[in-house]
GROMACS .gro file of C-alpha atoms in nm:
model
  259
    1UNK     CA    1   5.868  12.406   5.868
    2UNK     CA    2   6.148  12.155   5.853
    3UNK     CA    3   6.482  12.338   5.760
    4UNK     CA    4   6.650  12.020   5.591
    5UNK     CA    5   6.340  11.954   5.348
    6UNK     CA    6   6.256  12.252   5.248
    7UNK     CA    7   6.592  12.341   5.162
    8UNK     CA    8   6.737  12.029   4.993
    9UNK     CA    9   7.057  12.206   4.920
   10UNK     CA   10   7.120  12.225   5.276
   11UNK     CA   11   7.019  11.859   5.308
   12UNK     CA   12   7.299  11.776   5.095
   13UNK     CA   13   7.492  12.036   5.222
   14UNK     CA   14   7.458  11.848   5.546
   15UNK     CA   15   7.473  11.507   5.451
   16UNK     CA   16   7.728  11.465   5.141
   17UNK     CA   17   7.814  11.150   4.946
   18UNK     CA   18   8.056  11.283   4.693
   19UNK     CA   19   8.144  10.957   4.564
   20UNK     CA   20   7.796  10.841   4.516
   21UNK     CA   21   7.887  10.491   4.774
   22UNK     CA   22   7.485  10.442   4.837
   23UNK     CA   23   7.381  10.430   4.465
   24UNK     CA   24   7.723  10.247   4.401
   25UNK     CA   25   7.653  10.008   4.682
   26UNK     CA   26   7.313   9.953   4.479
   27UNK     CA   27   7.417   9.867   4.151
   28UNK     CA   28   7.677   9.620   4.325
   29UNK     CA   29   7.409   9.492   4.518
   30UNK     CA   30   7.170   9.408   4.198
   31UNK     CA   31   7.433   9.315   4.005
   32UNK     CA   32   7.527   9.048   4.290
   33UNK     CA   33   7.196   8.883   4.312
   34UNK     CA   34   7.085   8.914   3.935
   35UNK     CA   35   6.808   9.220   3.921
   36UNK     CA   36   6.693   9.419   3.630
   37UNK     CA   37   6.739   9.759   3.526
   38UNK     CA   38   6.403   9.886   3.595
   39UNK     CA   39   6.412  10.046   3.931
   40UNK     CA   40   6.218  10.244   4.204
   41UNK     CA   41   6.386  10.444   4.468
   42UNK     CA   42   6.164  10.500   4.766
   43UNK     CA   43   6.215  10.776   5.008
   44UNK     CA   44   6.430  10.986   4.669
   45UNK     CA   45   6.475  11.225   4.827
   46UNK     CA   46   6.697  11.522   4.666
   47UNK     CA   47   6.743  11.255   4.395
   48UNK     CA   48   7.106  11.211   4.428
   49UNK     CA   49   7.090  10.813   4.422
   50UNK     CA   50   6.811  10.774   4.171
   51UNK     CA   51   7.020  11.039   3.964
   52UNK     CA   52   7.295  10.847   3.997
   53UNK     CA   53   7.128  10.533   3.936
   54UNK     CA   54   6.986  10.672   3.620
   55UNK     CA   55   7.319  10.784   3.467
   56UNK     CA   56   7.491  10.477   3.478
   57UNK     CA   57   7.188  10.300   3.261
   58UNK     CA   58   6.903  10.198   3.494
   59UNK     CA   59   6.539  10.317   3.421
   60UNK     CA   60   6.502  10.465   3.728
   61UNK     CA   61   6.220  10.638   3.910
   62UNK     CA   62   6.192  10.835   4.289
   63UNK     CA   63   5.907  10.900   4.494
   64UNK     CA   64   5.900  11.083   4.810
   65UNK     CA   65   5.636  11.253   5.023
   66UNK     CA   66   5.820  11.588   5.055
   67UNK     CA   67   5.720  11.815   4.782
   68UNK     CA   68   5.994  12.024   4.805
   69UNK     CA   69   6.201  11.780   4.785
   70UNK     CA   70   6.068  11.650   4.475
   71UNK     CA   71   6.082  11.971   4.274
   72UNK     CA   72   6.443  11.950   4.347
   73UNK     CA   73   6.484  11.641   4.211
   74UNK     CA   74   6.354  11.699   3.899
   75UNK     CA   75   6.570  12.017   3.817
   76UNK     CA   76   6.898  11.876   3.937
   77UNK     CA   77   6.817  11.520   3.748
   78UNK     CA   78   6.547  11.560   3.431
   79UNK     CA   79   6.637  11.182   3.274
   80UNK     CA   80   6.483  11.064   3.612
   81UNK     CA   81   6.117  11.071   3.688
   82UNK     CA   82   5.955  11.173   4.009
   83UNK     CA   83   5.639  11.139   4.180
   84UNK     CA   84   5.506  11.324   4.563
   85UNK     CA   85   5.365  11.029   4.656
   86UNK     CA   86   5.284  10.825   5.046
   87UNK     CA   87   5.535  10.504   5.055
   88UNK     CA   88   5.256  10.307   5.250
   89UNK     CA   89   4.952  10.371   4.962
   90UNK     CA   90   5.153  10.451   4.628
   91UNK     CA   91   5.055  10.379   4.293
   92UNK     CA   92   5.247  10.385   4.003
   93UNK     CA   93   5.172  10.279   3.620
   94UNK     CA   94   5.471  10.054   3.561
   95UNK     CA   95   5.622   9.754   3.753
   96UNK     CA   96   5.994   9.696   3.855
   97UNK     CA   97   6.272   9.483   3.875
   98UNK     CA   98   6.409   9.654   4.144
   99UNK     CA   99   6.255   9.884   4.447
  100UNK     CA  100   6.532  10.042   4.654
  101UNK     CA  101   6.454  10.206   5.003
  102UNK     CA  102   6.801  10.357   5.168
  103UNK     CA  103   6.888  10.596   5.431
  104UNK     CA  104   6.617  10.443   5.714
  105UNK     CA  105   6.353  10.560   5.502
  106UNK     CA  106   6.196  10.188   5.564
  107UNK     CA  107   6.147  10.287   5.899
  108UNK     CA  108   5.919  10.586   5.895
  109UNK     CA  109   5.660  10.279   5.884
  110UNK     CA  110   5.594  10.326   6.238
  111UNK     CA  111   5.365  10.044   6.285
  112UNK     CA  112   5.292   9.676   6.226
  113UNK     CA  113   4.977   9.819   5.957
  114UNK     CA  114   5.185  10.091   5.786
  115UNK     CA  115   5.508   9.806   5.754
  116UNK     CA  116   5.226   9.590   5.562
  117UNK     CA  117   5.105   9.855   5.382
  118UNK     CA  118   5.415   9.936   5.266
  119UNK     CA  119   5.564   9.614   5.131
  120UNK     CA  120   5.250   9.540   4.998
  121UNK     CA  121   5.309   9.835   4.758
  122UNK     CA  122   5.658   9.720   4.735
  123UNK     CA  123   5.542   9.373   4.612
  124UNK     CA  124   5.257   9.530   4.409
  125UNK     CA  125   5.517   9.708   4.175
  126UNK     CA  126   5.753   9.453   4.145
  127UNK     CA  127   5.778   9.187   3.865
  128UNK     CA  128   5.798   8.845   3.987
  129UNK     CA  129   6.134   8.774   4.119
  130UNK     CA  130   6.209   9.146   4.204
  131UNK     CA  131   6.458   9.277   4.430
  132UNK     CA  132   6.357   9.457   4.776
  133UNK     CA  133   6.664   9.642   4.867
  134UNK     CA  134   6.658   9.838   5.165
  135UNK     CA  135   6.926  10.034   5.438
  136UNK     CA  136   6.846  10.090   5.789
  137UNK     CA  137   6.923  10.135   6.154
  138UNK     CA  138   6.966   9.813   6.311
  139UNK     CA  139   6.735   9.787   6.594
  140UNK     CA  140   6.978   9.506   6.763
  141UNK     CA  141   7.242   9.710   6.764
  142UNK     CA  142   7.071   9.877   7.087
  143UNK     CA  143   7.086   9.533   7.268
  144UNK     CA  144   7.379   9.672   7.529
  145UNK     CA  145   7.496   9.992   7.310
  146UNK     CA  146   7.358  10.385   7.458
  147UNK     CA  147   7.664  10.528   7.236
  148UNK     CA  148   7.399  10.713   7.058
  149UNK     CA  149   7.160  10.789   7.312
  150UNK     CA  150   7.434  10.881   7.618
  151UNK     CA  151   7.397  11.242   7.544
  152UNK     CA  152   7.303  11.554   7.344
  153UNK     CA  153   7.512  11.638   6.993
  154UNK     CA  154   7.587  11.963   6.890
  155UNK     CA  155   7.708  12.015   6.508
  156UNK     CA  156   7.705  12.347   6.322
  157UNK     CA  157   7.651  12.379   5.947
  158UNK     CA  158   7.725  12.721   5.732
  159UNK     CA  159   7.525  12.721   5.444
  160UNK     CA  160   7.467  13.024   5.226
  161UNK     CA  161   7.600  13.270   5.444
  162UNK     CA  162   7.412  13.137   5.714
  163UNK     CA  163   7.575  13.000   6.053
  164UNK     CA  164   7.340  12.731   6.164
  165UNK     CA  165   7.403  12.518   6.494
  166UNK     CA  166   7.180  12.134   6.539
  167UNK     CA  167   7.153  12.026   6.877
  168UNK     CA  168   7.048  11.687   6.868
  169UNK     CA  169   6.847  11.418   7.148
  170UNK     CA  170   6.749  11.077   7.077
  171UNK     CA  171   6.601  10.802   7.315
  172UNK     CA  172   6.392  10.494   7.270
  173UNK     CA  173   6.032  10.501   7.317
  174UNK     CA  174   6.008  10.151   7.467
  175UNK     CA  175   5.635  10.073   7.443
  176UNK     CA  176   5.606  10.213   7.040
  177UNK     CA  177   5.966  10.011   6.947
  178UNK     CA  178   6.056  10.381   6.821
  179UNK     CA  179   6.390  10.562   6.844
  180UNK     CA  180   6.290  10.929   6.854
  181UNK     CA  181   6.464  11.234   6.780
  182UNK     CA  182   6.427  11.621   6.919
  183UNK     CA  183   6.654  11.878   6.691
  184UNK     CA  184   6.631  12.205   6.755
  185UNK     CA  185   6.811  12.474   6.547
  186UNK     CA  186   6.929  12.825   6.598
  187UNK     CA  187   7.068  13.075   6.379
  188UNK     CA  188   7.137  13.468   6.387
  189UNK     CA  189   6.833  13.681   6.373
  190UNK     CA  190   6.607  13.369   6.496
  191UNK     CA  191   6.467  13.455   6.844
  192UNK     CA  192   6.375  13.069   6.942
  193UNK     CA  193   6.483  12.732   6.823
  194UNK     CA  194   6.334  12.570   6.537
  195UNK     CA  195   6.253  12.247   6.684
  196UNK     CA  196   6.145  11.888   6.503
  197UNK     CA  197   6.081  11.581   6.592
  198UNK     CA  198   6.096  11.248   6.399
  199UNK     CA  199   6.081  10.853   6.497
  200UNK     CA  200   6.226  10.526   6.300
  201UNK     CA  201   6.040  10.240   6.366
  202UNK     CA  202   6.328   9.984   6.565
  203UNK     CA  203   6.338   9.636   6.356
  204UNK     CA  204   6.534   9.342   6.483
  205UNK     CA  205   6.641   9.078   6.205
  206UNK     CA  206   6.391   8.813   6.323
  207UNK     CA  207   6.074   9.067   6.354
  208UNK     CA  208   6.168   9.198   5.991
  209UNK     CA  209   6.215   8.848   5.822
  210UNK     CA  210   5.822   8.759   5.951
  211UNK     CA  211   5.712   9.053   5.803
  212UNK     CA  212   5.896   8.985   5.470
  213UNK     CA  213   5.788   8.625   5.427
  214UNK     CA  214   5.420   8.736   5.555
  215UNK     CA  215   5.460   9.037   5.289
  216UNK     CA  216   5.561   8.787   4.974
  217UNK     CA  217   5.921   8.809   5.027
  218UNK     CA  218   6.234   8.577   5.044
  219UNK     CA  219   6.541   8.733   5.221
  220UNK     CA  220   6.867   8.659   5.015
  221UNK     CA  221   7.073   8.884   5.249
  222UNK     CA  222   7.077   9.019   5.595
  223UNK     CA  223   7.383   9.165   5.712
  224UNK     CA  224   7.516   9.487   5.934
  225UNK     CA  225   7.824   9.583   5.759
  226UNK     CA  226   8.002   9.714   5.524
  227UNK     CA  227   7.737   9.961   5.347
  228UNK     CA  228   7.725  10.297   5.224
  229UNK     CA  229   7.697  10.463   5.551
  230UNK     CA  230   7.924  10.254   5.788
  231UNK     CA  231   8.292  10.185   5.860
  232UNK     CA  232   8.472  10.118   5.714
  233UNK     CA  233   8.235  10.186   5.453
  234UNK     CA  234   8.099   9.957   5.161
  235UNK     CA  235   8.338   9.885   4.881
  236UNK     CA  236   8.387   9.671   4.554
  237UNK     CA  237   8.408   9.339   4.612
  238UNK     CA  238   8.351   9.311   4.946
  239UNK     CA  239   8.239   9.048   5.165
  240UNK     CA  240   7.900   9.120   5.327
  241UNK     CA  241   7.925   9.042   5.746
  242UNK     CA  242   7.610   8.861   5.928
  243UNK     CA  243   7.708   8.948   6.303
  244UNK     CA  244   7.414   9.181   6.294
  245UNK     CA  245   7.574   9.390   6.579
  246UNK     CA  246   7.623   9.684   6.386
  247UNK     CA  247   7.420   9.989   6.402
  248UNK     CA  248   7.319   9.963   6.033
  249UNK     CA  249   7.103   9.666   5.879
  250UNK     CA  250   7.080   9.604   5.468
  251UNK     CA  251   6.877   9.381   5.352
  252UNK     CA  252   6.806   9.246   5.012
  253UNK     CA  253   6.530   8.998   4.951
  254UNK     CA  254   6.305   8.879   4.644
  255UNK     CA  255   5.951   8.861   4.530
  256UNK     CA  256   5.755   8.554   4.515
  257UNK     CA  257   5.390   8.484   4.427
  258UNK     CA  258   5.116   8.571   4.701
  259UNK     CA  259   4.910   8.280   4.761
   0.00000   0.00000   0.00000
């Protein structure tokens, strides 16, 4: 069981974007650097940016491995096509001009084979010249910052009636470059916590430039802020920072031919 996927209300419920800033940051993104309209969101999710995404005019497409997930996504957005599918061996019948990969979901590739996997797919189904656009955690940003590891986080959520509390752990798991994550919840009428655990994969900038060039890729863009999910948050026309301090990392780099 994992409460947030299989209740994708919740997940929004939980994490909101109202004004739609991480599809918004996309299409300024493409726009910026010339892509198509063709385009793949990995890691979809509910479907709220691929949704999005499709509304304004892109032929857009989502794939996720959470089947719940999934079958939310295609009630809440029907002009959108989804597929329950593994990011690291998907296969889809179309190419694209642009593949999209937000929200850290780049980093459930835990290890140096599932990162090649992965953007070997991601090559795979892009037409020459394609865009890889991708949002992350910024494994440099833990060079000298604990802010996020100093201690436990408690947040409660009501949703449906429901009173539910999170309490929240991470650390770094030194030897496997991971940052993992305990949550356990708790609600009325439950007798112990629900507890998961999950892991991101910790990138620096260097480390994921050699596997882009290895993968087929040129980076166009590296930089920490501003984006969807930091703050001040992204916004139109802004200028794109390269301290790579920050605790988020976007990326946006293009296809070239495998030799």
């Amino acid at each position: 069981m994992n409460l947030l996927t299989d209740n994708p209300e919740l997940y929004e419920h939980q994490f909101p974007d109202p004004d739609h800033l991480a599809a918004r940051f996309v299409d300024d993104v493409v726009t910026r650097f010339g892509g198509g309209r063709d385009l793949l969101d990995i890691g979809s999710g509910t479907g709220r940016d691929a949704g999005w995404l499709g509304a304004a005019g892109y032929r857009a497409h989502g794939i996720d491995a959470a089947a719940t997930m999934v079958e939310h996504a295609r009630a809440r957005h029907p002009h959108v096509g989804f597929t329950v599918t593994d990011m690291r061996t998907f296969v889809l019948p179309r190419r694209f001009d642009v593949i999209t990969c937000l929200d850290s979901a780049f980093l459930y590739c835990h290890t140096n084979a599932d990162l090649g996997a992965f953007l070997g797919r991601c090559h795979a189904h892009l037409r020459p010249g394609g865009l890889l656009v991708a949002e992350m955690r910024n494994g440099a940003f833990f060079l000298g910052n604990t802010e996020l590891l100093d201690a436990e986080t408690t947040r409660p959520v009501t949703w449906d009636g429901v009173a539910y509390t999170s309490t929240t752990r991470l650390w770094i798991d030194h030897a496997a470059q991971l940052l993992r994550r305990r949550r356990a919840w708790t609600w009325p009428g439950r007798a112990d916590p629900l507890v998961q655990s999950s892991a991101w994969r910790l990138l620096f900038p260097q480390e994921l430039r050699l596997h882009l060039d290895i993968a087929g890729f040129d980076v166009l863009a590296l930089f920490d802020r501003p984006g969807p999910r930091t703050d001040p948050p992204w916004s139109p026309g802004c200028e794109f920072g390269d301290s790579l301090s920050g605790d988020r990392l976007h990326l946006v780099a293009r296809s070239r031919p495998l030799h």
